[in-house]
XYZ file of C-alpha atoms in Angstrom:
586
model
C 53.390 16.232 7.018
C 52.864 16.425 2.977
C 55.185 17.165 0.465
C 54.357 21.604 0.219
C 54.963 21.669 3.614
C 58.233 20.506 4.359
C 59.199 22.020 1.451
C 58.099 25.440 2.856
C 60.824 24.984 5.988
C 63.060 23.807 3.999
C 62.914 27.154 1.959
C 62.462 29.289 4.934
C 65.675 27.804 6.181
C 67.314 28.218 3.132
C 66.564 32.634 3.308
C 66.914 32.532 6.990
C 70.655 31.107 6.557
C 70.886 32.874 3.300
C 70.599 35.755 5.505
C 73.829 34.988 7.393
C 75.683 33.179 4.924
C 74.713 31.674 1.561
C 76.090 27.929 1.011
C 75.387 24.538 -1.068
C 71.852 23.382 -0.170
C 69.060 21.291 -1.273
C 65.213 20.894 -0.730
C 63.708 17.104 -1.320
C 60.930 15.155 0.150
C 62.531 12.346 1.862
C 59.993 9.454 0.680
C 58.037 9.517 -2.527
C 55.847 6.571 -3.280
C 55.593 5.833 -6.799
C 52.574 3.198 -9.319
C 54.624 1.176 -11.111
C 53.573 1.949 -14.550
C 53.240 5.348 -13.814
C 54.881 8.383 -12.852
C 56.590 9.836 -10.336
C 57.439 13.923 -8.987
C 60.139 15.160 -7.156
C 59.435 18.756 -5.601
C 62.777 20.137 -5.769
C 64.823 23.295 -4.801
C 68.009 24.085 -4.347
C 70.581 26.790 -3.433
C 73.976 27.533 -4.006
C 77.046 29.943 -2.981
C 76.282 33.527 -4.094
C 79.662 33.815 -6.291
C 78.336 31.172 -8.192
C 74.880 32.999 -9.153
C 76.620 33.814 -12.565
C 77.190 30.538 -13.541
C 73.271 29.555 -13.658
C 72.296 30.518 -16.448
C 69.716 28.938 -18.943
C 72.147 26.609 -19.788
C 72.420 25.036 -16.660
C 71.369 21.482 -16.443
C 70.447 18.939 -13.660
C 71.342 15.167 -13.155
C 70.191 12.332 -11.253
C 72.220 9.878 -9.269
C 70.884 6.436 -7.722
C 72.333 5.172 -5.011
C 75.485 7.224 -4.730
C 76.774 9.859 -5.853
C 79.603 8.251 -8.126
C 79.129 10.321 -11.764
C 80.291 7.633 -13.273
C 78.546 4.685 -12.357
C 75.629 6.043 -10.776
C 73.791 8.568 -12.948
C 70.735 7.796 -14.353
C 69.093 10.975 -15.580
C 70.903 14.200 -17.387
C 68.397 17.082 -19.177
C 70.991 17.747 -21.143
C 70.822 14.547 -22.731
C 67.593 12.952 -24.497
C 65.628 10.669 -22.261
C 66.169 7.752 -24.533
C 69.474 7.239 -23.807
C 68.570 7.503 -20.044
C 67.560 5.018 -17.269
C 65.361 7.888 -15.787
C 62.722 8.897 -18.496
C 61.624 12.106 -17.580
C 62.072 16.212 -17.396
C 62.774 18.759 -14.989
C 59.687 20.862 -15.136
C 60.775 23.651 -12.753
C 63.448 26.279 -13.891
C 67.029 25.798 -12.715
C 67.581 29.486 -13.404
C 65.342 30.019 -10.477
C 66.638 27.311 -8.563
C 63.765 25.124 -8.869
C 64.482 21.329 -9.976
C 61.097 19.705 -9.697
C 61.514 16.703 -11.823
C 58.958 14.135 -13.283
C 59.900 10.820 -14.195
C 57.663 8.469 -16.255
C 57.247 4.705 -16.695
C 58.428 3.662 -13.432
C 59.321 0.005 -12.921
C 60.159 -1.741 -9.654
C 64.124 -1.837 -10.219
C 63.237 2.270 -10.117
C 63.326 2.039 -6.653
C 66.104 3.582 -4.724
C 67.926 6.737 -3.081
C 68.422 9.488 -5.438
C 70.728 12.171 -5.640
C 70.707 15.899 -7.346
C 73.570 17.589 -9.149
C 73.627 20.913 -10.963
C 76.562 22.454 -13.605
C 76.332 25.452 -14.813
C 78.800 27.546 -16.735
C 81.853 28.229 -15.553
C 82.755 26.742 -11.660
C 79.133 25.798 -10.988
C 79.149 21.363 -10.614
C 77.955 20.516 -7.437
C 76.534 17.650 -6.258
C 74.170 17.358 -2.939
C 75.723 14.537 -1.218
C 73.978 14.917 2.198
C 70.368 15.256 1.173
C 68.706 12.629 -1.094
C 65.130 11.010 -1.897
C 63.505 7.508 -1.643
C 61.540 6.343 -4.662
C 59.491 3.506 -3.646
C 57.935 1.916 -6.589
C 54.649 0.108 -5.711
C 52.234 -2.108 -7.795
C 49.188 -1.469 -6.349
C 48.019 2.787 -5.370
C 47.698 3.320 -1.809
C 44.414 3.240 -0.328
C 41.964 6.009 0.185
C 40.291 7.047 3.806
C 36.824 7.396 4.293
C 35.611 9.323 6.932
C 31.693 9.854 8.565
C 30.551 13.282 9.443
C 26.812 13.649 10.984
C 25.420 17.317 10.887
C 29.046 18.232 9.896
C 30.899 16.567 12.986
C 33.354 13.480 12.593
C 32.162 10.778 14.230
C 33.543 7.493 14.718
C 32.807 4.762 11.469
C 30.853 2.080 14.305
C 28.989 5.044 15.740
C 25.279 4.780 14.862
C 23.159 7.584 13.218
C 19.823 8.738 14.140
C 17.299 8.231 11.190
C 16.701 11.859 9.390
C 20.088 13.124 10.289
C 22.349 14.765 7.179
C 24.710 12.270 7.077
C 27.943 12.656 4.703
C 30.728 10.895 3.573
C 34.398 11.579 2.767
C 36.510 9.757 0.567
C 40.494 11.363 0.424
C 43.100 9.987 -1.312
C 46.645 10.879 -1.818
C 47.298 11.865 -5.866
C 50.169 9.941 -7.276
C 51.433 10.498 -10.240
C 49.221 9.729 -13.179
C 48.132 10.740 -16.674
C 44.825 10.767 -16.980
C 45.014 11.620 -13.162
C 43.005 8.944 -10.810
C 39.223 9.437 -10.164
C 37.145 8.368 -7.266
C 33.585 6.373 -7.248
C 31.322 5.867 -4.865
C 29.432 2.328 -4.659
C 26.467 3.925 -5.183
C 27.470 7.203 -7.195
C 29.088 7.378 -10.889
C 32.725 8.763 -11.034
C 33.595 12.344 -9.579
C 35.179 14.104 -12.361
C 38.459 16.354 -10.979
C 38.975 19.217 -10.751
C 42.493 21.138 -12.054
C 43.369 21.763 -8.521
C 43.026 18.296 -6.719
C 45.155 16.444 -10.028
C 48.537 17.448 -8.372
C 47.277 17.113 -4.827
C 45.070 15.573 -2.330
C 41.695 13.993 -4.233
C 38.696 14.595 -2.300
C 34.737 13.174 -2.323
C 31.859 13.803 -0.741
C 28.707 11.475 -0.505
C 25.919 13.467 1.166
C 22.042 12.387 2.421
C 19.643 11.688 4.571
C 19.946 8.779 6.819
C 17.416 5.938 6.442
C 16.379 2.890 7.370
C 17.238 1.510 4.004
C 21.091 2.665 4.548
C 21.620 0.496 8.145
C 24.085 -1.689 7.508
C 25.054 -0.849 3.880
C 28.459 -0.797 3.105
C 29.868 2.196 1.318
C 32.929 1.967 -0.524
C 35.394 4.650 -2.398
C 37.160 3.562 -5.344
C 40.234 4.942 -6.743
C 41.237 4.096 -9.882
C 44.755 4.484 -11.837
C 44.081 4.139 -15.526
C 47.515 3.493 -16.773
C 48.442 2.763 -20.501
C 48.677 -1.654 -20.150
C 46.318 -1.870 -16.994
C 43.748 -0.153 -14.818
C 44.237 -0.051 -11.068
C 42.673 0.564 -8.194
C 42.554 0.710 -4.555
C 38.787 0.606 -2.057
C 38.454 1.993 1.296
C 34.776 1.411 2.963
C 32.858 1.870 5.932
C 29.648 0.239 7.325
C 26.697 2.779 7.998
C 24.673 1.909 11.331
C 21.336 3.719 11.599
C 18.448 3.511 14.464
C 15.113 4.124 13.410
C 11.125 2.586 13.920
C 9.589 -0.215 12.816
C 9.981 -0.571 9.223
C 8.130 -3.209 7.138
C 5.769 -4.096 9.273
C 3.452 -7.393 8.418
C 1.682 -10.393 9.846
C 1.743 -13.740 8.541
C -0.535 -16.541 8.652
C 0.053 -20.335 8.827
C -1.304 -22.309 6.859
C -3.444 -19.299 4.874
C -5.595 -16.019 5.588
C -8.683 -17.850 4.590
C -8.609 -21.241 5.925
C -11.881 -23.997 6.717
C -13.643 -23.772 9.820
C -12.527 -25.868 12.032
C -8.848 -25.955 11.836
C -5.847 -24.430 13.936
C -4.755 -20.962 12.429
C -1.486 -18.915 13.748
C -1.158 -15.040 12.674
C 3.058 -14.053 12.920
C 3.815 -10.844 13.554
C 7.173 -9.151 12.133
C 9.151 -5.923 12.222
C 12.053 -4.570 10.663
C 13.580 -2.286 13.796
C 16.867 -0.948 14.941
C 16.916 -1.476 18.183
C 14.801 -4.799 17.674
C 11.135 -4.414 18.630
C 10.584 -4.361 22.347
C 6.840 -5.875 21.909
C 4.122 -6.778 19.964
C 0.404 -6.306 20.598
C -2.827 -7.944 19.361
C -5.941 -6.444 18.845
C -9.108 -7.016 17.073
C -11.800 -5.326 15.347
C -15.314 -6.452 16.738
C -18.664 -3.722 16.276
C -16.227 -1.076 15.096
C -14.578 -1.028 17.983
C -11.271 -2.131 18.823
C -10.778 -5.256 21.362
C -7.256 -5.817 22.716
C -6.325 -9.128 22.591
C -2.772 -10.191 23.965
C 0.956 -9.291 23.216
C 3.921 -11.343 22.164
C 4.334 -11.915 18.022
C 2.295 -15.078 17.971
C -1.551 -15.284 18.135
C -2.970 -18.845 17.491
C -6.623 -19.917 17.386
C -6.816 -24.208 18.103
C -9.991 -24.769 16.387
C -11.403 -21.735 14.405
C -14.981 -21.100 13.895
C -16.954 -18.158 11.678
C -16.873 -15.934 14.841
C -12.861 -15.327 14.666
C -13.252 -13.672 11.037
C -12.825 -10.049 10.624
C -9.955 -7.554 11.171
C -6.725 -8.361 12.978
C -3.782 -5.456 13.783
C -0.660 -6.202 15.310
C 1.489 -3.046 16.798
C 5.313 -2.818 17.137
C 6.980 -0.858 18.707
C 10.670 0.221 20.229
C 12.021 3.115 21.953
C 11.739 5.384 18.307
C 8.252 4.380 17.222
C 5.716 2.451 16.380
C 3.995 0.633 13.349
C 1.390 -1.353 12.565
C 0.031 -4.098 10.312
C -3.203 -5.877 9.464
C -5.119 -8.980 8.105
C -8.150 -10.206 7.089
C -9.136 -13.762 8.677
C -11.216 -15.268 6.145
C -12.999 -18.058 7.308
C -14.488 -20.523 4.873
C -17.139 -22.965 5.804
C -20.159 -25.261 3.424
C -22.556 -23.403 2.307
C -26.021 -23.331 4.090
C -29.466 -23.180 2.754
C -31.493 -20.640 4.345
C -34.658 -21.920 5.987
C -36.530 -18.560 4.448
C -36.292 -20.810 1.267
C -39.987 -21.180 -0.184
C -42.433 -21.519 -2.925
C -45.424 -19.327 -3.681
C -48.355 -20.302 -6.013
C -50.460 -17.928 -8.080
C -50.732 -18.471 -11.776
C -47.102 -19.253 -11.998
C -44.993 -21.068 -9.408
C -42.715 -18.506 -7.875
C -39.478 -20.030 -5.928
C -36.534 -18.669 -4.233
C -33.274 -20.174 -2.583
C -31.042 -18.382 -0.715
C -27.539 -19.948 0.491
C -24.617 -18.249 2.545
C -21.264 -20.057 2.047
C -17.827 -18.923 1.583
C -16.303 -19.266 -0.563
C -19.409 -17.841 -2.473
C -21.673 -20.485 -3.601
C -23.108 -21.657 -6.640
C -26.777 -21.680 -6.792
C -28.690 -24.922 -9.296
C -32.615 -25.811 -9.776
C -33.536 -29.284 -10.379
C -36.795 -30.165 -11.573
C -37.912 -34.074 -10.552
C -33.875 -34.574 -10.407
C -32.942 -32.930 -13.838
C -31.121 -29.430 -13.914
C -33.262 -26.598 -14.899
C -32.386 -23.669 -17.009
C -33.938 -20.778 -18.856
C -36.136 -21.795 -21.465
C -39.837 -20.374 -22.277
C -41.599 -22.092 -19.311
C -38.633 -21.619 -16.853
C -37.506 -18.154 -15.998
C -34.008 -18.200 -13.534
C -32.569 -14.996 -11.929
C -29.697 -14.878 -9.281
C -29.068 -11.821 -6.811
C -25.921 -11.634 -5.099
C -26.752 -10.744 -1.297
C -23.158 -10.134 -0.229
C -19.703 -11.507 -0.685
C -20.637 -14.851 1.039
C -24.393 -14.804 0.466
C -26.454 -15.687 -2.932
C -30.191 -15.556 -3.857
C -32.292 -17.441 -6.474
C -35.357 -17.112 -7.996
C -37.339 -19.704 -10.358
C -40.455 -19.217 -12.180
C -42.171 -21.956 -13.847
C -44.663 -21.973 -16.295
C -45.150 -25.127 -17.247
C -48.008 -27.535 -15.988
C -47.247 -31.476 -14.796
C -49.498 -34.173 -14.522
C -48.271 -35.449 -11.315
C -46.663 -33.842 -8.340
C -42.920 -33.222 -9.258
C -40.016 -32.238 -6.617
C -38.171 -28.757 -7.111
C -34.348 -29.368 -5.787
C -32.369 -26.132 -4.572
C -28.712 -27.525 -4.901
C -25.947 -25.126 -3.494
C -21.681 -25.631 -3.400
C -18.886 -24.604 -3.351
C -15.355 -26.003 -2.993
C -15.874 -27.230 0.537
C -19.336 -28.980 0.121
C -22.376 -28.555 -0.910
C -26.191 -28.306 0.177
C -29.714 -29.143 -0.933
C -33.797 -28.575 -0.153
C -36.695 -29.766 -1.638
C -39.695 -28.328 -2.404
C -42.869 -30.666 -3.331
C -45.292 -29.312 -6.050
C -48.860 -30.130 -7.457
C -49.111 -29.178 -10.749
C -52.647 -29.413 -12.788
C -52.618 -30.489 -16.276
C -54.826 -28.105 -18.698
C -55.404 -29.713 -21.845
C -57.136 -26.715 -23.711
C -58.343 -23.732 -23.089
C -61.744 -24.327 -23.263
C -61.288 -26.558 -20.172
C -60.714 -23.140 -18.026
C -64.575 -22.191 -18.833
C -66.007 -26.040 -18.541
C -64.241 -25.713 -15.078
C -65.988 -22.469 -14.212
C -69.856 -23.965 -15.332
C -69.017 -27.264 -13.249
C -67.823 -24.925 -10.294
C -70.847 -22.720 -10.189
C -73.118 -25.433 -10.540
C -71.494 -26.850 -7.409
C -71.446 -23.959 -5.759
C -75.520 -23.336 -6.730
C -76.089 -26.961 -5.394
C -74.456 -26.486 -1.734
C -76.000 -22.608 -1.102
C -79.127 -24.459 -1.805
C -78.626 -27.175 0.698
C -77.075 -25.009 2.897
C -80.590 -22.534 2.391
C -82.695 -25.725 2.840
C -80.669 -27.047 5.733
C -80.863 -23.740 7.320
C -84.530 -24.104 7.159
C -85.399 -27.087 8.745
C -82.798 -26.117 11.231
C -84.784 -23.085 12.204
C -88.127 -25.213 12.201
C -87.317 -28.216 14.036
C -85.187 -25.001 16.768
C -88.749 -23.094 17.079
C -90.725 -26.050 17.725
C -88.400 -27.655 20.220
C -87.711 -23.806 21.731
C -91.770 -23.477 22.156
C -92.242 -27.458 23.659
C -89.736 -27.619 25.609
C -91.028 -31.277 27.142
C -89.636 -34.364 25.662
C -91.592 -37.911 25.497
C -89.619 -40.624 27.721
C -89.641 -43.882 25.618
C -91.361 -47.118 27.505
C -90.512 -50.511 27.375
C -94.593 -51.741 27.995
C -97.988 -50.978 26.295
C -100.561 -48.932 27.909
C -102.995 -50.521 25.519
C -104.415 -52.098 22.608
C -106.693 -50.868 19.555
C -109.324 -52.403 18.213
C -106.962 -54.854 16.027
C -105.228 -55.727 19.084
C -102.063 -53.499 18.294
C -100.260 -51.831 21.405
C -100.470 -48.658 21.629
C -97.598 -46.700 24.297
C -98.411 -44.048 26.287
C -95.710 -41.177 27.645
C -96.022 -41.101 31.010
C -93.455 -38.563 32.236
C -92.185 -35.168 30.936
C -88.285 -34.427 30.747
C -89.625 -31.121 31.888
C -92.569 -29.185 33.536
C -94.022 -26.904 30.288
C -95.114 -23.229 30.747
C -98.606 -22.901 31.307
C -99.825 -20.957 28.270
C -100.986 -17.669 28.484
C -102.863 -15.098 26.850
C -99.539 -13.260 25.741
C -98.086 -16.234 25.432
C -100.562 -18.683 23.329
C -99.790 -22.363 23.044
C -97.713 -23.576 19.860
C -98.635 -26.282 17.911
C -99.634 -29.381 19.609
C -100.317 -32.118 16.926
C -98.464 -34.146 14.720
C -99.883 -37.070 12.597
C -97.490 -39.680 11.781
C -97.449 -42.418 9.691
C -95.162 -45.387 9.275
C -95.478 -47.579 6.249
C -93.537 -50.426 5.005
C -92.915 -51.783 8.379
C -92.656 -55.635 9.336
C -92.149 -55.304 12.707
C -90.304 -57.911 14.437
C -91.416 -56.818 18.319
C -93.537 -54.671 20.353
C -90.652 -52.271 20.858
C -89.826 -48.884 19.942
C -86.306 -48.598 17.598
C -84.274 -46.928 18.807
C -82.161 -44.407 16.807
C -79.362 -47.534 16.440
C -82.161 -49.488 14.942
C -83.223 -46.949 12.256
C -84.084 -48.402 8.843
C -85.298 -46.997 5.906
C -88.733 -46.405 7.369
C -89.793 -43.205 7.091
C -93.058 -41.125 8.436
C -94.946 -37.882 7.258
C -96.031 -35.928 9.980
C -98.576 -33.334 9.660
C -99.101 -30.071 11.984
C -102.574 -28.432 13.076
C -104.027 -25.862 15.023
C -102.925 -24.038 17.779
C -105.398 -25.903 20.586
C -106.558 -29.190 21.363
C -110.406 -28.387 19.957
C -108.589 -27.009 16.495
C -106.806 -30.577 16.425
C -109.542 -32.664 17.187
C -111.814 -31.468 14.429
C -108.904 -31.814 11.660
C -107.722 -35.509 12.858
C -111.797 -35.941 11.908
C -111.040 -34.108 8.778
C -108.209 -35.981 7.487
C -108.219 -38.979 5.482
C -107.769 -42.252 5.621
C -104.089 -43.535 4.283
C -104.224 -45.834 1.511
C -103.737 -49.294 1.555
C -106.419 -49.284 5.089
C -103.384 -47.773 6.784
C -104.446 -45.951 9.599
C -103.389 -42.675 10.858
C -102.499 -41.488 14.007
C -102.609 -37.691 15.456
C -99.913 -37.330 18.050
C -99.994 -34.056 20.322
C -96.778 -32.809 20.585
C -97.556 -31.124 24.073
C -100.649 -32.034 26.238
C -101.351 -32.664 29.740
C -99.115 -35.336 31.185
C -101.357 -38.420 30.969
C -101.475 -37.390 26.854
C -101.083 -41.136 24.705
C -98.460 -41.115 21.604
C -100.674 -43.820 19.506
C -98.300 -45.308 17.465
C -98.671 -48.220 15.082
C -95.835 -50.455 13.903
């Protein structure tokens, strides 16, 4: 019960009994606490015996006994007196006239503390002092705490309960005004000071925090501040309470041990976390692979022993509790040597044209070497570089210049795990001038002239010696014996079987040529043998054709002349009957 209202039954008893009978009476509040430092009020009223109502006049005054009601010894306030000269400084603010003695005291010390007892004199008859009703002035040192209170969508609830995230959410801070000048404020931990109002000075101080619940306010303390500024010292007195909120995963990430992008080949872990209230009932795993999503497994750990390039890409991890659910990603970027792409290659025109391309991550560097020295631009070396992708690199070379030996052309690719090479062999042709360039063309002509004729000449005989054999299609069998000898006792060899039985000729079909003179000179022969074609040596015959029938041949062999040197020649029929002699002389 505060001060205003026991003072209101107080009063109503006082016109209730006045009703009957007016007598000696007093309205107090029974305990006042007071800051030491600061001030105090006493909400006071009073009544007396109607035959006195004369005697209180403006000239009344009111006194203040401590501990008893002795006059002498025991008063400690008179406003008829100066407050100097008192042990109460202080004033009654309310007007005795009307019976109101509402007094304020100031400067309160500890020894303040005690009962205290009210006396009024007027004029005339009028000293009375109210012996049976008194108050207790308790002087503290430190202002009485303030109460905070939760209300969610305007309902008390109790300070452990937990609030929903998105629910208005508000906060009371109350605190009973003691006596001060400037009167005590209230502060928020996370608001400035509430200026008062002119109401709430002499009564109860009230604040209100008001929001949104969040995530962000689970578990935050809030505290109310009230604060005394006196004239040596400033004090104050907190009051808090702990805000519990439930809401969805918050903060949602994944870690990975030891990195993101790690080497091929060693053991990878991806951590999933979530901030949730209730905790996170489970995590799951999934991957993205050909744009579509693959689950993988649950639990907040996913580990790979021994990772290759075919675990990069995407990786999401879901968490969820009974109010939601979050999710998180990473990228798994693998890194690996870099690799020199077997497309790599040289083309040859009037320039050498070569490319390199090399995949490699992290992206690698791309160098030519020419016959082991590093190329750049210059005017007989043109470089260019093309960037495939994030992990892929292409370069070109074009070279100008011409070597007089066969050089090597080095594609050299790294990066910070390794590096790569290929070689590419080249034939370069020196050109000292350039009338060389039209020397070359007269000296390839020429050689070209020279083998069309050969080739023409070849083709030729080709076709000669093909018609002859294509219209004789028999073939002499070589002997090992003489048939007989000529008149200077040579040997002559006679053909005595045909490979194969000729066509007898035919009026549409008339006999090809049938006679061949040949002639050997030069020859030493060594036996009476044929050589054969292992035997050939540089022995050579000329061998004449004739007519088309044995009577046409017959009468040229007469015809022809005799070789010089009294060699001898001899007409050979390429095709006669089968007992037809090859005369041959060695």
């Amino acid at each position: 019960m505060d001060i205003w209202t026991a003072e209101k039954i107080i009063l109503l008893g006082f016109l209730l009994k006045g009703v009957c009978c007016r007598d000696f009476s007093i309205s107090l509040p029974q305990n006042i606490q007071a800051l030491s430092g600061s001030c105090v009020i006493i909400k006071c009223r009073f009544e007396i015996q109607e035959k006195y109502d004369k005697d209180l006049t403006e000239r009344a005054t009111g006194l203040w006994l401590k501990d008893w009601i002795d006059l002498n010894n025991n008063l400690v306030f008179n406003s008829g007196t100066t407050s100097q000269k008192s042990f109460m400084k202080g004033n009654i603010t309310g007007k005795l006239k009307d019976k109101n003695c509402t007094t304020v005291f100031h400067d309160l010390r500890s020894y303040h503390s005690g009962q205290y007892y009210f006396r009024i004199e007027g004029e005339g008859g009028l000293k009375w002092t109210f012996p049976k009703t008194s108050v207790s002035i308790n002087v503290i040192d430190s202002p009485p705490k303030p109460t905070v209170q939760l209300y969610v969508e305007q309902k008390e609830v109790q300070d452990q309960e937990e609030v929903l995230e998105g629910r208005s959410v508000s906060l009371r801070c109350s605190a009973e005004t003691l006596c001060s000048s400037p009167p005590p404020t209230l502060t928020w931990s996370s608001t400035p000071r509430i200026p008062l109002s002119e109401s709430s000075r002499l009564e109860e101080l009230i604040s209100d925090l008001n929001f949104t619940a969040t995530h962000r306010q689970h578990r935050v303390t809030f505290t109310c501040t009230i604060t005394y500024q006196l004239q040596d010292e400033n004090k104050t007195a907190q009051d808090n309470i702990t805000l519990h909120v439930q809401y969805s995963p918050k903060n949602t990430s994944v870690s990975v041990l030891p990195s993101s992008s790690v080497l091929e080949g060693v053991s990878v872990t991806l951590t999933c976390s979530s901030d949730a209230n209730p905790a996170v009932l489970n995590y799951t795993w999934s991957r993205e692979s050909e744009g579509q999503m693959e689950q993988l497994q649950t639990g907040d750990n996913l580990t790979f022993d021994r990772i290759d390039l075919k675990h990069r890409g995407w990786y999401y991890c879901n968490a969820q509790n009974q109010h939601g659910t979050q999710n998180s990603s990473v990228m798994l970027n693998i890194q690996y040597v870099p690799q020199i792409s077997p497309s790599s290659s040289c083309t040859r025109t009037d320039v050498t044209v070569c490319f390199c391309e090399a995949d490699g991550n992290p992206s690698p560097e791309l160098e030519w070497h020419l016959s082991g020295r590093p190329v750049t631009n210059s005017s007989n070396t043109f470089i260019s570089e093309e960037r495939l992708s994030s992990t892929g690199l292409r370069s070109s070379i074009t070279l100008h210049q011409f070597l007089t030996h066969t050089s090597t052309l080095q594609c050299v690719s790294r990066n910070t795990h390794g590096t790569d090479e290929q070689l590419f062999h080249l034939v370069f042709i020196t050109q000292k001038a350039p009338w060389f360039n039209i020397y070359s063309l007269l000296v390839g002509v020429a050689a070209g002239t020279s083998f069309m004729a050969i080739l023409w000449v070849t083709t030729l005989l080709y076709k000669c010696i093909f018609r002859t054999q294509s219209g004789d299609k028999a073939a002499l069998i070589q002997t090992d014996r003489a048939d007989s000898v000529d008149s200077r006792g040579e040997p002559f060899y006679a053909n005595n079987a045909m490979t194969s039985s000729a066509e007898a000729p035919t009026l549409n079909h008339p006999e090809p040529l049938h006679y061949s003179t040949i002639n050997f000179t030069n020859t030493n022969p060594e036996s009476n043998h044929i050589r054969g074609i292992s035997m050939l040596t540089t022995d050579y015959a000329v061998v004449r054709y004739f007519g088309q029938n044995i009577e046409d041949s017959e009468e040229k062999i007469r015809k022809v002349p005799s070789m010089p040197h009294g060699e001898d020649i001899y007409q050979v029929p390429h095709k006669a009957a089968t007992k037809a002699n090859l005369h041959v002389k060695t």
